[in-house]
Amino acid sequence: IVVGLLLGCIVLIWLATGVYTVGPGEQGVVRRFGKEVARVGPGLRYHWPRPIERVDVVNVEVVRRIEVGFRSDPRYHLVPQESLMLTGDENIVDAQAIVQYRVKDAGEYLFRVMVPDQALRDATEVGLRSVIGRTTIEEVLTVGRVEIQNQTREFLQQLLDAYQSGLMVTEVKLQVVDPPEQVKDAFHEVV
């Protein structure tokens, strides 16, 4: 009898570990033996405890951001391998951008791309290089900035949809678009 009661308590405790909460603005993705079986909205929920089922909760309303060409962290401030780009008239510019995005599909976000932030950073770099590569340096440095941002956002979203990343780009903001430091230094030496 004692063994039966002990075993019953263990099973009840194990079953109780299946209770979970999905908060406002979040989406829960339920996996049974690793395969996605359901998506659930906010509220108190239950799933079969591990190892049968598992739930991943993703905030789908928060606006996230990545930085391309620079980092806010002072130790890694400039990232020239990301920011130096060739314009359509074969000049070099230093282009730094911020991309704001959110998760539009929690299942794709969790399971389609290994590291979504890095994939987004790489795709942004590709998009910026593509758009700036079709633009003259004069347009890049002056009036073409808004158009570059819009074209990059559209290109980036198409690329992310092709990757099935589950991400939606809300905004691309160019922070800096200047000639590289070496060119500025050479200009100041001549003057």
XYZ file of C-alpha atoms in Angstrom:
191
model
C 0.000 0.000 0.000
C 2.813 2.435 0.868
C 4.554 1.717 -2.429
C 1.265 2.268 -4.286
C 0.663 5.604 -2.512
C 4.237 6.717 -3.161
C 3.972 5.750 -6.823
C 0.589 7.553 -7.075
C 2.081 10.739 -5.566
C 4.987 10.637 -8.014
C 2.591 10.270 -10.969
C 0.437 13.172 -9.693
C 3.484 15.402 -9.272
C 4.671 14.450 -12.764
C 1.216 15.247 -14.216
C 1.162 18.597 -12.377
C 4.356 19.680 -14.174
C 2.261 19.965 -17.348
C 0.539 23.151 -16.187
C 1.898 26.299 -17.834
C 0.912 29.865 -18.635
C 1.082 31.767 -21.918
C 1.107 35.499 -21.288
C -0.511 38.311 -23.265
C 1.272 38.890 -26.569
C 2.799 35.407 -26.454
C 2.173 32.251 -28.397
C 2.871 28.748 -27.159
C 4.073 26.047 -29.531
C 3.311 22.541 -28.240
C 5.559 19.705 -29.418
C 4.761 16.045 -28.912
C 7.876 13.877 -29.192
C 9.551 16.797 -30.989
C 6.842 17.393 -33.625
C 4.720 20.550 -33.500
C 1.121 19.597 -32.719
C -0.533 22.839 -31.595
C -0.210 26.588 -31.147
C -1.940 28.142 -28.185
C -2.788 31.690 -27.171
C -2.695 33.426 -23.803
C -4.043 31.752 -20.702
C -3.518 28.917 -18.260
C -2.829 25.730 -20.224
C -1.962 22.082 -19.820
C 0.236 19.721 -21.823
C 1.447 16.206 -21.212
C 4.636 16.537 -19.146
C 8.090 15.775 -20.469
C 9.241 13.633 -22.203
C 5.894 13.340 -24.028
C 5.219 17.004 -24.757
C 7.089 20.252 -24.476
C 5.974 23.880 -24.867
C 8.041 26.765 -26.225
C 6.584 30.215 -25.518
C 7.498 33.074 -27.865
C 6.592 36.737 -27.475
C 5.081 37.683 -30.847
C 4.274 41.316 -30.048
C 7.566 42.716 -28.767
C 9.564 44.708 -31.331
C 13.152 43.460 -31.388
C 16.200 44.983 -33.045
C 19.543 44.072 -34.512
C 22.452 46.286 -35.465
C 24.371 45.920 -38.716
C 27.795 47.495 -39.147
C 28.121 48.493 -35.501
C 27.185 47.315 -32.011
C 25.927 49.329 -29.055
C 28.412 47.424 -26.911
C 31.508 49.709 -26.732
C 33.875 46.737 -26.954
C 32.609 45.930 -30.469
C 31.548 49.382 -31.607
C 32.376 49.225 -35.331
C 32.118 46.140 -37.515
C 33.706 47.170 -40.840
C 33.287 43.734 -42.452
C 29.525 44.339 -42.257
C 29.431 48.077 -42.973
C 31.832 48.718 -45.866
C 29.896 48.506 -49.145
C 30.438 49.248 -52.820
C 28.041 51.663 -54.546
C 26.787 51.338 -58.110
C 29.418 53.823 -59.325
C 32.191 51.828 -57.603
C 32.762 54.000 -54.546
C 32.999 52.676 -51.011
C 30.608 53.769 -48.267
C 30.340 52.888 -44.613
C 26.655 51.999 -44.050
C 25.340 51.150 -40.584
C 21.724 50.229 -39.927
C 19.247 49.166 -37.287
C 16.541 46.658 -38.193
C 13.395 46.467 -36.087
C 11.381 43.274 -36.364
C 8.986 40.991 -34.583
C 8.043 37.331 -34.725
C 5.055 36.735 -37.007
C 5.078 32.921 -36.914
C 6.324 31.278 -33.712
C 6.647 27.796 -35.255
C 8.804 28.965 -38.141
C 10.830 31.195 -35.811
C 11.610 28.267 -33.502
C 12.200 25.491 -36.002
C 13.061 26.753 -39.506
C 16.212 28.831 -38.910
C 18.988 27.772 -36.537
C 19.919 31.254 -35.193
C 17.242 33.747 -36.336
C 19.059 36.921 -35.191
C 22.228 35.993 -37.074
C 20.213 34.991 -40.152
C 18.469 38.375 -40.025
C 21.790 40.216 -39.632
C 23.273 38.330 -42.608
C 20.149 38.890 -44.719
C 20.186 42.609 -43.858
C 23.790 42.858 -44.947
C 22.894 41.148 -48.243
C 19.898 43.459 -48.725
C 21.861 46.627 -47.990
C 24.707 45.577 -50.279
C 22.226 44.776 -53.055
C 20.387 48.106 -52.822
C 23.494 50.256 -52.291
C 25.213 48.371 -55.130
C 22.538 49.729 -57.515
C 22.769 53.305 -56.208
C 25.291 56.067 -56.896
C 27.377 57.455 -54.059
C 25.707 60.852 -54.454
C 22.254 59.323 -53.887
C 23.502 57.214 -50.989
C 25.004 60.205 -49.189
C 22.152 62.647 -49.883
C 18.557 62.231 -51.099
C 18.370 58.465 -51.609
C 18.473 57.462 -47.964
C 14.719 56.913 -47.495
C 14.467 54.963 -50.740
C 17.420 52.764 -49.714
C 15.710 52.030 -46.379
C 12.414 51.127 -48.091
C 13.997 48.958 -50.788
C 16.162 47.203 -48.203
C 13.127 46.474 -46.008
C 11.189 45.027 -48.968
C 14.164 42.956 -50.173
C 14.837 41.759 -46.637
C 11.236 40.701 -46.047
C 11.190 38.718 -49.306
C 14.415 36.993 -48.291
C 13.131 36.196 -44.785
C 9.888 34.810 -46.228
C 11.901 32.614 -48.594
C 13.885 31.343 -45.578
C 10.576 30.701 -43.745
C 12.125 32.502 -40.782
C 8.850 33.538 -39.140
C 10.114 37.139 -38.850
C 8.473 40.366 -39.994
C 10.626 43.443 -40.542
C 8.882 46.553 -39.272
C 11.604 49.079 -40.079
C 15.107 49.495 -41.480
C 16.866 52.665 -40.285
C 20.171 53.773 -41.734
C 22.210 55.195 -38.881
C 25.358 56.219 -40.714
C 26.092 56.393 -44.434
C 29.461 58.070 -44.937
C 32.662 57.558 -46.846
C 34.918 55.209 -44.850
C 37.333 56.663 -42.269
C 40.354 56.054 -44.550
C 38.789 58.226 -47.269
C 37.864 60.987 -44.790
C 41.413 60.936 -43.340
C 42.962 61.141 -46.824
C 40.613 64.042 -47.707
C 41.603 65.978 -44.570
C 45.321 65.427 -45.320
C 44.875 66.900 -48.830
C 42.979 69.958 -47.533
